[in-house]
CSV table of N, CA, C and O and ligand atoms in Angstrom, one decimal:
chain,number,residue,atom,x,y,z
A,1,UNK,N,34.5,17.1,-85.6
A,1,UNK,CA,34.7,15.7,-85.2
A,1,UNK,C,34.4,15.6,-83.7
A,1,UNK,O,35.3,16.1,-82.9
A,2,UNK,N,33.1,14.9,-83.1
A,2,UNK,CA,33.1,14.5,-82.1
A,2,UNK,C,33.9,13.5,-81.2
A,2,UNK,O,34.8,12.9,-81.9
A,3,UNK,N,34.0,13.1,-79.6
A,3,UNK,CA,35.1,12.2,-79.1
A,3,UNK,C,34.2,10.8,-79.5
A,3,UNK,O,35.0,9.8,-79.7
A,4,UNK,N,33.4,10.7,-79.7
A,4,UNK,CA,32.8,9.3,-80.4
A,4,UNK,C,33.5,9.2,-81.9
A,4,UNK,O,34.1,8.3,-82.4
A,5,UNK,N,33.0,10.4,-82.4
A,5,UNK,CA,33.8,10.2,-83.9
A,5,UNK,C,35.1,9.3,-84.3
A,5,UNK,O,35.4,8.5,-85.2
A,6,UNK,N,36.0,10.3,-83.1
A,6,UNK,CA,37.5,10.0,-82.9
A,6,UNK,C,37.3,8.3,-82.7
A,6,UNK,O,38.1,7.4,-83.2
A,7,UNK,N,36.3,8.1,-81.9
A,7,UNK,CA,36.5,6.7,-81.1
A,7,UNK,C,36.4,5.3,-82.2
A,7,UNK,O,37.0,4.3,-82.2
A,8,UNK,N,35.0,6.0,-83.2
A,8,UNK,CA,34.6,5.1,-83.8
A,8,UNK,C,35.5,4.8,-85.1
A,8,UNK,O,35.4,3.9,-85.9
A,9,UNK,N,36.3,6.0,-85.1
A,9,UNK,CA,37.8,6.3,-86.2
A,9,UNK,C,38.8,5.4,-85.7
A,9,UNK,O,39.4,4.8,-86.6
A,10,UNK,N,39.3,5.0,-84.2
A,10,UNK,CA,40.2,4.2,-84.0
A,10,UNK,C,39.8,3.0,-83.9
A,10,UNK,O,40.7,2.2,-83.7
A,11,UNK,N,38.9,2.6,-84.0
A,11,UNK,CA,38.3,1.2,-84.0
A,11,UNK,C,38.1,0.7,-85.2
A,11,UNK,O,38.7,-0.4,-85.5
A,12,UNK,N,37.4,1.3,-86.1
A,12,UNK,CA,38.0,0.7,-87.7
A,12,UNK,C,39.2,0.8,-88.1
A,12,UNK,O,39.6,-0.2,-88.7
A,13,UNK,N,40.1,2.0,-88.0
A,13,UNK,CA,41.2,2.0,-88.4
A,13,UNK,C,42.3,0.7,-88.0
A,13,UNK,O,43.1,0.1,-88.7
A,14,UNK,N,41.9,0.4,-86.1
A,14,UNK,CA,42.9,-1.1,-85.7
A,14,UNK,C,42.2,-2.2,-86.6
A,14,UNK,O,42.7,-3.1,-87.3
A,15,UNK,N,40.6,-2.0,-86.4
A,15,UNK,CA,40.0,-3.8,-87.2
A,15,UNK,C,40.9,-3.5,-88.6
A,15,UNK,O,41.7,-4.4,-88.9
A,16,UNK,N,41.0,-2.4,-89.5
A,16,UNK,CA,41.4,-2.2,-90.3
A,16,UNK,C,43.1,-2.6,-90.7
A,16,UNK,O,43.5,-2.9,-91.8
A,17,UNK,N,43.7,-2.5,-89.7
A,17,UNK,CA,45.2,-3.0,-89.4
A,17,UNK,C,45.6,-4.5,-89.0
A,17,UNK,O,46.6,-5.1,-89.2
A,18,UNK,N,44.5,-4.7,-88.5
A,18,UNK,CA,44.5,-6.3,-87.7
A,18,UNK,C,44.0,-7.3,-89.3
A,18,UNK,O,44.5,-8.4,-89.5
A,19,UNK,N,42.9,-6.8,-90.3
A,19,UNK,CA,42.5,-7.3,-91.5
A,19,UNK,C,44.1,-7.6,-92.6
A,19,UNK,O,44.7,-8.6,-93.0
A,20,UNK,N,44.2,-5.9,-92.5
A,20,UNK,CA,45.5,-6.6,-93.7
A,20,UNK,C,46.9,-6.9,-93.3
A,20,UNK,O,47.7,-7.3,-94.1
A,21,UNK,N,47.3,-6.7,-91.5
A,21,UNK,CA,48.3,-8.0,-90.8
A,21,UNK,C,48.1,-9.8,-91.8
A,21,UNK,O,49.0,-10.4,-92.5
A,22,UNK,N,46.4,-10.1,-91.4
A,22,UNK,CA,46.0,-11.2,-91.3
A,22,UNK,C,46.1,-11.4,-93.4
A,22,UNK,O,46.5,-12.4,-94.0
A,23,UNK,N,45.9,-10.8,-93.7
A,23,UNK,CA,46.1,-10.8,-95.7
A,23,UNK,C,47.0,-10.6,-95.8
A,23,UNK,O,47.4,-11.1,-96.9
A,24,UNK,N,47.9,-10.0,-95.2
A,24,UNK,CA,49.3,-9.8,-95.8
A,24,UNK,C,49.7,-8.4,-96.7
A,24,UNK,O,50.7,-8.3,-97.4
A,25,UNK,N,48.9,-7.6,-96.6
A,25,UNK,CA,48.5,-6.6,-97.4
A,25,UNK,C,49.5,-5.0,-96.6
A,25,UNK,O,49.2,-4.1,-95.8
A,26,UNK,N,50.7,-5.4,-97.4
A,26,UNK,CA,51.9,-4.4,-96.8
A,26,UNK,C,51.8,-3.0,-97.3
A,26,UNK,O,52.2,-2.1,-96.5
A,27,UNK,N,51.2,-2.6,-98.8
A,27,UNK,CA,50.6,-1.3,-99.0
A,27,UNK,C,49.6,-1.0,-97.5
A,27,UNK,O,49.9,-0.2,-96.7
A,28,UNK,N,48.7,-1.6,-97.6
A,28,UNK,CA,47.7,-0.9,-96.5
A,28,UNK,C,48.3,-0.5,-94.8
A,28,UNK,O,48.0,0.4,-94.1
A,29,UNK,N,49.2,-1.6,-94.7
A,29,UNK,CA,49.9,-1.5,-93.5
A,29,UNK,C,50.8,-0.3,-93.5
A,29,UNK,O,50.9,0.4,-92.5
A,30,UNK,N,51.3,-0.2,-94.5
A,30,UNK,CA,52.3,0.7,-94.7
A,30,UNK,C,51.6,2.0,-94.9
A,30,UNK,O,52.3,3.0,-94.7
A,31,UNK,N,50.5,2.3,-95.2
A,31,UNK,CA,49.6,4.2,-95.2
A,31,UNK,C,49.1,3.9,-93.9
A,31,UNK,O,48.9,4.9,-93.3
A,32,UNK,N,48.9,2.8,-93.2
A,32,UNK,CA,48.2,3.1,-91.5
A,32,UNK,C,49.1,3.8,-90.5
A,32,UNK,O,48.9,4.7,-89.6
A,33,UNK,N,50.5,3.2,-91.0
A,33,UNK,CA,51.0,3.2,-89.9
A,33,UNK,C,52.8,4.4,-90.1
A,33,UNK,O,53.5,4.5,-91.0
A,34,UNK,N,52.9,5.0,-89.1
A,34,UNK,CA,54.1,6.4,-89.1
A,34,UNK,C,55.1,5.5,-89.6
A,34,UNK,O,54.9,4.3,-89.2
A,35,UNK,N,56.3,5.8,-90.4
A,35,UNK,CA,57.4,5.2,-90.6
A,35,UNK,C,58.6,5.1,-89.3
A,35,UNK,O,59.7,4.5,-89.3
A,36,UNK,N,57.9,5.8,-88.3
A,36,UNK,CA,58.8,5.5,-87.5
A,36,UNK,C,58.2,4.8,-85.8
A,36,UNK,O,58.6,4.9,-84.6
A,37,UNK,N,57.3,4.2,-86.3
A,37,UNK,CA,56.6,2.8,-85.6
A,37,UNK,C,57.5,2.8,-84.5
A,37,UNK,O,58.7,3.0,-84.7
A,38,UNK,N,57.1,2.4,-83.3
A,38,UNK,CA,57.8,1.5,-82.2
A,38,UNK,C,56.8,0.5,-81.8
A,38,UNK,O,55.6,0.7,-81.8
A,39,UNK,N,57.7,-1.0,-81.4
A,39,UNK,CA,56.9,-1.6,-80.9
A,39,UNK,C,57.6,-2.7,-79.8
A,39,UNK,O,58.8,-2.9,-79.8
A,40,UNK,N,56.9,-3.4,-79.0
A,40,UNK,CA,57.7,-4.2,-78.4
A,40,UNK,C,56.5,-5.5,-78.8
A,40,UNK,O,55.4,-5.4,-78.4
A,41,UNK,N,57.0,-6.4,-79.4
A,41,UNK,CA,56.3,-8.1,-79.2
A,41,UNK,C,57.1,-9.1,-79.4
A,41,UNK,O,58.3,-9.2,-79.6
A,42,UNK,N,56.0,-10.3,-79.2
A,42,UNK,CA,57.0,-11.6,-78.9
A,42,UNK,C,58.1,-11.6,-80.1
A,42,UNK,O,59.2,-11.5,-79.5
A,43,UNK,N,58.3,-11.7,-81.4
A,43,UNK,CA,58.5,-11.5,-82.0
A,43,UNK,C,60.2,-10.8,-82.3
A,43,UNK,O,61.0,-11.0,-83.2
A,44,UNK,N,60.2,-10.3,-81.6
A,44,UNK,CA,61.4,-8.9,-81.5
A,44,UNK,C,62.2,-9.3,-79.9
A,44,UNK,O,63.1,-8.6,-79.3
A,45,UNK,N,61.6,-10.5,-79.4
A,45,UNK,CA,62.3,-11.2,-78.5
A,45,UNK,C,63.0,-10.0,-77.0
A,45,UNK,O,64.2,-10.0,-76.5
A,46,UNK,N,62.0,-9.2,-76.7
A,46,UNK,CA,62.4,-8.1,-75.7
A,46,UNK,C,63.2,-6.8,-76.5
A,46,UNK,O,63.7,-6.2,-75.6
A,47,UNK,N,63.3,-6.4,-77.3
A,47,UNK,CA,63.6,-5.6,-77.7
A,47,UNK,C,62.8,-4.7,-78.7
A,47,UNK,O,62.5,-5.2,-79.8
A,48,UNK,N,62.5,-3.7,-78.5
A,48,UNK,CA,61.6,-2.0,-78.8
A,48,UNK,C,62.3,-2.4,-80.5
A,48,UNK,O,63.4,-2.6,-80.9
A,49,UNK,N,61.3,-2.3,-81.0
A,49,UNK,CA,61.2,-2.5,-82.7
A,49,UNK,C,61.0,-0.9,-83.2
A,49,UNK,O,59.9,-0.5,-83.0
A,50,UNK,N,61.8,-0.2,-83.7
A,50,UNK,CA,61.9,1.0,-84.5
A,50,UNK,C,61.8,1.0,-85.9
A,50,UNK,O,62.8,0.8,-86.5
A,51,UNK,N,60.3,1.2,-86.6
A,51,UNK,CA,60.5,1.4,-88.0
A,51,UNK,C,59.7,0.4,-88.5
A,51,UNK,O,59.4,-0.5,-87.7
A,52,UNK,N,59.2,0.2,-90.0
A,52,UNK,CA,58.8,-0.7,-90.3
A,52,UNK,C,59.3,-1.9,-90.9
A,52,UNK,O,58.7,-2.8,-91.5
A,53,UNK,N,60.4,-1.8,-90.7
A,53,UNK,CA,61.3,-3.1,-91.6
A,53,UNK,C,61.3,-4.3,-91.1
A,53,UNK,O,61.7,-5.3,-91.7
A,54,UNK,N,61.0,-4.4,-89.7
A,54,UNK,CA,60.9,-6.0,-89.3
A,54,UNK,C,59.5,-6.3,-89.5
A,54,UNK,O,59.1,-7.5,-89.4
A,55,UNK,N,58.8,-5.3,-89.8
A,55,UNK,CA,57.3,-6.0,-90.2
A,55,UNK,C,57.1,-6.6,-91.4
A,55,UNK,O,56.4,-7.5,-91.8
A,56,UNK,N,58.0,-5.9,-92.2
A,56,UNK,CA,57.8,-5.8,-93.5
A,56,UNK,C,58.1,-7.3,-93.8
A,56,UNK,O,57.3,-8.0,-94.4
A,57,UNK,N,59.4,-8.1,-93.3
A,57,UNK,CA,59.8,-9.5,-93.3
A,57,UNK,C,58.4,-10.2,-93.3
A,57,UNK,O,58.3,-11.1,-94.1
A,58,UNK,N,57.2,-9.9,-92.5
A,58,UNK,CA,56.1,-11.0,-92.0
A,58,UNK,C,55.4,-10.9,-93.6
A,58,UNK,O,55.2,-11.9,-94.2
A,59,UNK,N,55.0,-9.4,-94.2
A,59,UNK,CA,54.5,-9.6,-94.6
A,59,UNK,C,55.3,-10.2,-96.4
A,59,UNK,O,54.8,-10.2,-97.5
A,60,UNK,N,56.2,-10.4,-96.0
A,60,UNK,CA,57.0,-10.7,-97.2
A,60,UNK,C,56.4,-12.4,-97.5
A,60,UNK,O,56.4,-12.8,-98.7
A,61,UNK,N,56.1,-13.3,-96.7
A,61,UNK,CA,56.2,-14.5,-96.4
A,61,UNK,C,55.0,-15.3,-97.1
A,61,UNK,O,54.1,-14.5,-97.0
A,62,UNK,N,54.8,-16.3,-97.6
A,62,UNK,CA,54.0,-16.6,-98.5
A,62,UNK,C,52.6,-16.4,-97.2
A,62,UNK,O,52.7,-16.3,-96.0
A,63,UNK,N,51.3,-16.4,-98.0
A,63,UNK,CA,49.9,-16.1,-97.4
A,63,UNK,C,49.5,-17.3,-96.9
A,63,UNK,O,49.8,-18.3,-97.6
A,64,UNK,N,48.8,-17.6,-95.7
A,64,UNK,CA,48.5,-18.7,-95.5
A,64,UNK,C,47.4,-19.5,-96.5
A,64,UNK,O,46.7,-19.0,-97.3
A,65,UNK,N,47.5,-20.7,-96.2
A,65,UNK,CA,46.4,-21.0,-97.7
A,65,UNK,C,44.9,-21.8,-96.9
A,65,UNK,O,44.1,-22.5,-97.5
A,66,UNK,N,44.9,-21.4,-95.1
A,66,UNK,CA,43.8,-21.5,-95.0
A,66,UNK,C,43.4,-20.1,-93.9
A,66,UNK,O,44.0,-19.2,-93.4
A,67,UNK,N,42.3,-20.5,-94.1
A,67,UNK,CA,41.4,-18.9,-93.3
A,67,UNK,C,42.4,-18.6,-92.2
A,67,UNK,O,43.0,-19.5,-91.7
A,68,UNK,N,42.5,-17.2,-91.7
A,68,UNK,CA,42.5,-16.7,-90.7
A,68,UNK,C,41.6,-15.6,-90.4
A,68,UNK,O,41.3,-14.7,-91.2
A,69,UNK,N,41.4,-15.7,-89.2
A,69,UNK,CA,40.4,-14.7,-88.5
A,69,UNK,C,40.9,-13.8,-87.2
A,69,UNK,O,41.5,-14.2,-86.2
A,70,UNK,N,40.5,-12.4,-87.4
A,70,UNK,CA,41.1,-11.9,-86.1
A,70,UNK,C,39.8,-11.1,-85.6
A,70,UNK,O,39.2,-10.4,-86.4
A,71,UNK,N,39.2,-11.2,-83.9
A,71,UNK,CA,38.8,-10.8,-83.6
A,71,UNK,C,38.9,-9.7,-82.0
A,71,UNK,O,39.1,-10.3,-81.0
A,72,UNK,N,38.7,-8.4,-81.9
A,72,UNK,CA,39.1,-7.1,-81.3
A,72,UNK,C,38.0,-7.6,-80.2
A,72,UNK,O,36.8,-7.6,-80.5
A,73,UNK,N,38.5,-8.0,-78.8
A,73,UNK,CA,37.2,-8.3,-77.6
A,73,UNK,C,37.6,-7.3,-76.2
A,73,UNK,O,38.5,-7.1,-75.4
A,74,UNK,N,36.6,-6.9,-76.4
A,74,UNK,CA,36.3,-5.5,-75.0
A,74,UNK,C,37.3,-4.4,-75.3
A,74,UNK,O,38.1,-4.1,-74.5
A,75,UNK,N,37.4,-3.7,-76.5
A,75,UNK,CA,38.2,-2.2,-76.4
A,75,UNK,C,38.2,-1.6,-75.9
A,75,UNK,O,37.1,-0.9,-75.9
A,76,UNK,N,39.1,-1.2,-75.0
A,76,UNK,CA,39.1,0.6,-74.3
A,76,UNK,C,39.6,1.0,-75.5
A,76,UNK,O,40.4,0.4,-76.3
A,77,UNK,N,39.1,2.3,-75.6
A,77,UNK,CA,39.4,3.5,-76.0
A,77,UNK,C,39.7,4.9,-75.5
A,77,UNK,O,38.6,5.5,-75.5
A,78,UNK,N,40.6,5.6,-75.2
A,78,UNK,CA,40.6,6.6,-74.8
A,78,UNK,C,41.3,7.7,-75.4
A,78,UNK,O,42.4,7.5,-75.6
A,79,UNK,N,40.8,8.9,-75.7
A,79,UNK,CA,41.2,9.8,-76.6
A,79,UNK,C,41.7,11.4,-76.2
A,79,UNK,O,41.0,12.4,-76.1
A,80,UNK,N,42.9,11.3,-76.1
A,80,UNK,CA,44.0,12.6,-75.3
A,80,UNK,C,44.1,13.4,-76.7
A,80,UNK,O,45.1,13.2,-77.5
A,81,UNK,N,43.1,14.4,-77.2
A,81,UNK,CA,43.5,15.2,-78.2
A,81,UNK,C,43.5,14.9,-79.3
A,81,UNK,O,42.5,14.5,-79.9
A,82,UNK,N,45.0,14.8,-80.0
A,82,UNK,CA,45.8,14.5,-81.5
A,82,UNK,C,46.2,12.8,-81.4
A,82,UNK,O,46.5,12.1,-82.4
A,83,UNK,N,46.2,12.2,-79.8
A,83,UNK,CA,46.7,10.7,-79.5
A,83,UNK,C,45.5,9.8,-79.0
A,83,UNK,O,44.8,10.0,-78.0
A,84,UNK,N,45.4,8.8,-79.6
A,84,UNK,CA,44.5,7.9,-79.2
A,84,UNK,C,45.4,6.4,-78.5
A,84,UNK,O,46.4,5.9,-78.9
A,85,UNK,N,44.6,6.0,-77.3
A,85,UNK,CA,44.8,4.7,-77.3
A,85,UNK,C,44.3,3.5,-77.1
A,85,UNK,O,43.6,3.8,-76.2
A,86,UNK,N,44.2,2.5,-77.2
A,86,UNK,CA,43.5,1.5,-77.5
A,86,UNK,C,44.1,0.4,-77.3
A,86,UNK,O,45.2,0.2,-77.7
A,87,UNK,N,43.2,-0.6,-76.2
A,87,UNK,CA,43.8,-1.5,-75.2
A,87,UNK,C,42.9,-2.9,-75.6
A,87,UNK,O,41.8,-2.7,-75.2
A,88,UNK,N,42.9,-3.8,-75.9
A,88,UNK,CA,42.1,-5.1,-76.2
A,88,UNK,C,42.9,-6.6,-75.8
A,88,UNK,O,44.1,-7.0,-75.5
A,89,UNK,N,41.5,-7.1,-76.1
A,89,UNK,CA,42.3,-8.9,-76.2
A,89,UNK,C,42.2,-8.8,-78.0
A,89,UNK,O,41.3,-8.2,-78.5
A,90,UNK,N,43.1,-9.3,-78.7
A,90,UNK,CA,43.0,-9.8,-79.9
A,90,UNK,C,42.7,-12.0,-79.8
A,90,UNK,O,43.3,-12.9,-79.3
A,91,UNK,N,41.8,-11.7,-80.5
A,91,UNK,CA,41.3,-13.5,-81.0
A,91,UNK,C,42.3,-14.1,-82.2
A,91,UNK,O,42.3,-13.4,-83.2
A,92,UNK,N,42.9,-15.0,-82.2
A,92,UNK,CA,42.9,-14.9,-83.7
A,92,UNK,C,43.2,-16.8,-83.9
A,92,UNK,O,44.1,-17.5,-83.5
A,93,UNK,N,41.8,-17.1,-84.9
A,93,UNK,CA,41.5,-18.3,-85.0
A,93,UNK,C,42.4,-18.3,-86.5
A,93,UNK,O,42.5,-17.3,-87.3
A,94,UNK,N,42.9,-19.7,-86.6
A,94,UNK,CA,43.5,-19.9,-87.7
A,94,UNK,C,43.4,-21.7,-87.4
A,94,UNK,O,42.9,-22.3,-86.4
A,95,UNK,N,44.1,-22.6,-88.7
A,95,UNK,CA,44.1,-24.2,-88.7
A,95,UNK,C,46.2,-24.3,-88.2
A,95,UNK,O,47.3,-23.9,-88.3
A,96,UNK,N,45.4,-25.0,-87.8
A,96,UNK,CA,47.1,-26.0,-86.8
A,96,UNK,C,47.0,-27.3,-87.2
A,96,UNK,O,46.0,-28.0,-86.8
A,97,UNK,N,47.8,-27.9,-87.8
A,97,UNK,CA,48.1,-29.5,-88.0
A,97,UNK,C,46.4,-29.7,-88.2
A,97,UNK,O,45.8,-30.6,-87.6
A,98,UNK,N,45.7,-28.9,-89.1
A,98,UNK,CA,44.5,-29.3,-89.6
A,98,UNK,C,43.1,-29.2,-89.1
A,98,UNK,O,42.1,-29.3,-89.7
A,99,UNK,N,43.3,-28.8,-87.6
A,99,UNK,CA,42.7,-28.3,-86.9
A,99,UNK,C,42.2,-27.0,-86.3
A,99,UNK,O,43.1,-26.2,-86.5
A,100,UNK,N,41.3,-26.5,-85.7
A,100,UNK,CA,41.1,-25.1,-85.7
A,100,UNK,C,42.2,-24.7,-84.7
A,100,UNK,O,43.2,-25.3,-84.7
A,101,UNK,N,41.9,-23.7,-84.0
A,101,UNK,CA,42.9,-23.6,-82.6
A,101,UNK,C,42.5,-21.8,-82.5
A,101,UNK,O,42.1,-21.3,-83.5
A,102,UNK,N,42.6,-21.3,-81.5
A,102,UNK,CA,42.5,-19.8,-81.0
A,102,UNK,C,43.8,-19.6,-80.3
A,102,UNK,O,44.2,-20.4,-79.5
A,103,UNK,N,44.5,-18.3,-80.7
A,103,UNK,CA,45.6,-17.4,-79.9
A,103,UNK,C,44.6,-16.4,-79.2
A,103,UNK,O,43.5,-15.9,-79.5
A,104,UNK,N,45.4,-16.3,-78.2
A,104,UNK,CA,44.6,-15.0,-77.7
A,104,UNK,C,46.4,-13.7,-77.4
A,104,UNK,O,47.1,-14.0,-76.5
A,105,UNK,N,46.6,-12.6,-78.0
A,105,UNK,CA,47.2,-11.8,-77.4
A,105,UNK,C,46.6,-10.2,-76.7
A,105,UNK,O,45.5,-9.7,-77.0
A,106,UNK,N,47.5,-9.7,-75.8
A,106,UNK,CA,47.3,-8.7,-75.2
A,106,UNK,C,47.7,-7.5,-75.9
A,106,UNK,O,49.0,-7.5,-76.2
A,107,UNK,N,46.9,-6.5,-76.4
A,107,UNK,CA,47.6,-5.7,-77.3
A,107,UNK,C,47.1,-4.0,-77.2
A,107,UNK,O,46.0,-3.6,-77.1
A,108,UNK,N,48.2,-3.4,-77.1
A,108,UNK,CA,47.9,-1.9,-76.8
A,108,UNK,C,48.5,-1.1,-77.8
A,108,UNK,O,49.7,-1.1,-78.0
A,109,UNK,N,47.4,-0.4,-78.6
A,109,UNK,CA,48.2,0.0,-80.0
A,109,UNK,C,47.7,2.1,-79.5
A,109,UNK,O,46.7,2.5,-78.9
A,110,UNK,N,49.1,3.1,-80.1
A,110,UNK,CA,48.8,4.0,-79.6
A,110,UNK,C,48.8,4.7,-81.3
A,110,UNK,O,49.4,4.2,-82.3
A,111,UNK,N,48.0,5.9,-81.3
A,111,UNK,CA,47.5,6.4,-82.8
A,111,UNK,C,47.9,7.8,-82.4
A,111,UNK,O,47.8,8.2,-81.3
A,112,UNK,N,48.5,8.5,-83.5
A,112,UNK,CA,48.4,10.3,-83.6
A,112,UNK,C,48.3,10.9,-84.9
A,112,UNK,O,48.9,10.9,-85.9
A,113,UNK,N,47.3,11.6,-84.5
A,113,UNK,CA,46.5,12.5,-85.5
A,113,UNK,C,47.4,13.6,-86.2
A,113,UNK,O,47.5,14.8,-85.9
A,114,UNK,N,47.9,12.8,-87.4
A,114,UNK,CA,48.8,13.4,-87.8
A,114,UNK,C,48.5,14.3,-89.5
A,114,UNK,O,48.3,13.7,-90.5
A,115,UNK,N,48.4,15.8,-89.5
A,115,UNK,CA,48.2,16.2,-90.4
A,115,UNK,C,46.7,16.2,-90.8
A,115,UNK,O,46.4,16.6,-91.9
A,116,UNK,N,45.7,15.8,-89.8
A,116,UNK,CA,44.3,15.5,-90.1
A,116,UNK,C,43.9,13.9,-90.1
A,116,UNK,O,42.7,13.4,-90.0
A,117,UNK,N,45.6,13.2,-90.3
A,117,UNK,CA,44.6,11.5,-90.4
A,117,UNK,C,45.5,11.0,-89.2
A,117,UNK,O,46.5,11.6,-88.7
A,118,UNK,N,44.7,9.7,-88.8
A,118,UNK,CA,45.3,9.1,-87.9
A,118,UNK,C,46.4,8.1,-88.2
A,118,UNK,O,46.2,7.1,-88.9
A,119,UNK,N,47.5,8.2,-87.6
A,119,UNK,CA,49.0,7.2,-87.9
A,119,UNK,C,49.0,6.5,-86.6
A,119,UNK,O,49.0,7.0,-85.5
A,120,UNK,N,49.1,5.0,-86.9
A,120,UNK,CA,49.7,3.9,-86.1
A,120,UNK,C,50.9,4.6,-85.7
A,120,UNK,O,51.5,5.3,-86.5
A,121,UNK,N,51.3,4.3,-84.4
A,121,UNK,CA,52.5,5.2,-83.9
A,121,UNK,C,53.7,4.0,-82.5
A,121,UNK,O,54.9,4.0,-82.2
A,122,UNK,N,52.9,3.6,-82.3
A,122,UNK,CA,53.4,2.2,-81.4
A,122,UNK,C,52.3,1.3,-80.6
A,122,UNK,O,51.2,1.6,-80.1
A,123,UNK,N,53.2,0.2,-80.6
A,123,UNK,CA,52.2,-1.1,-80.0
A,123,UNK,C,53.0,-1.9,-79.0
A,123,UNK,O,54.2,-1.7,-78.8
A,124,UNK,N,52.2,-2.6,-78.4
A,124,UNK,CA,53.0,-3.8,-77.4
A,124,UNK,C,51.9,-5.0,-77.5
A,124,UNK,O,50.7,-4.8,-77.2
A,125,UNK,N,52.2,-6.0,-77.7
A,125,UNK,CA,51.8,-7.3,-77.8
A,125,UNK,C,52.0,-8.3,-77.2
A,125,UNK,O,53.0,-8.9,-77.6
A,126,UNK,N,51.5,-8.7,-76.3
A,126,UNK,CA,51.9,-10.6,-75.9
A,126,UNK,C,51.0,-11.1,-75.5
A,126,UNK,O,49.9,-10.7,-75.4
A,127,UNK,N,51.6,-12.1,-75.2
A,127,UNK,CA,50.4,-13.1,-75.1
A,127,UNK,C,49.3,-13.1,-73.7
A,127,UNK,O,49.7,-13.3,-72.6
A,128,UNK,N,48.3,-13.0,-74.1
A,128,UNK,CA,47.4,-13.1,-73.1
A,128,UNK,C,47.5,-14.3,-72.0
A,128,UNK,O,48.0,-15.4,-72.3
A,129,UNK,N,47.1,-14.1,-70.9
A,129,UNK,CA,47.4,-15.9,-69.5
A,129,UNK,C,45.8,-15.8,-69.1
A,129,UNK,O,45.3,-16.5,-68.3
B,201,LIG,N1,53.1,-7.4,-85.9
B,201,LIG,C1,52.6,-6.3,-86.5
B,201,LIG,C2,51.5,-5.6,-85.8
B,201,LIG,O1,50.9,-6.2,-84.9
B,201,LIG,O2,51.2,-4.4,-86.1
């Protein structure tokens, strides 16, 4: 495995995490990512999120019943061995009172090469200014 390889491995793997967030799709979330996840976002209201069980609430919640879209803009990538990390704007168009609208958050998600595959390991999210 080349450091491109590695690279082009963490970049599908997050589009790949960011896809089934946006579906709702809690098997897939749940093989991406270590069971002992940390994270900090708006969400968790200042406080370091341990584990997957407060995610698991989002994805419990009925699916939206119009499109959502999430798009990954200017990735850093950088790859320390067995740990990868990965720094972006996330896009994410979805309908508001019927209308389109764009979020933009700030999101730094860290990966480790665990056992030969790569595990989601922690993130930090907020909102982009
Ligand atoms: N809120 C779940 C995640 O961004 O991974």
């Amino acid at each position: 495995m080349s450091l491109q390889d590695d690279r082009d491995s963490i970049l599908d793997l997050t589009q790949k995490l960011l896809v089934c967030i946006t579906r709702g799709d809690w098997d897939t979330y749940k093989e991406l990512c270590c069971p002992s996840l940390t994270c900090f976002e708006p969400e968790a209201l200042g406080n370091l999120v341990d584990g997957l069980d407060f995610h698991q609430y989002y994805f419990n919640l009925p699916a939206s019943s119009t499109p959502v879209q999430s798009t990954i803009v200017a990735p850093h990538i950088r790859i320390m061995g067995d740990v990868a990390v990965i720094a972006y704007v996330r896009l994410t168009q979805k309908i508001a009172d019927g209308k389109p609208v764009t979020a933009a958050m700030e999101e730094t998600r860290v990966w480790h090469r665990q056992q030969g595959k790569w595990k989601h390991v922690h993130f930090h999210r907020s909102p982009a200014r």
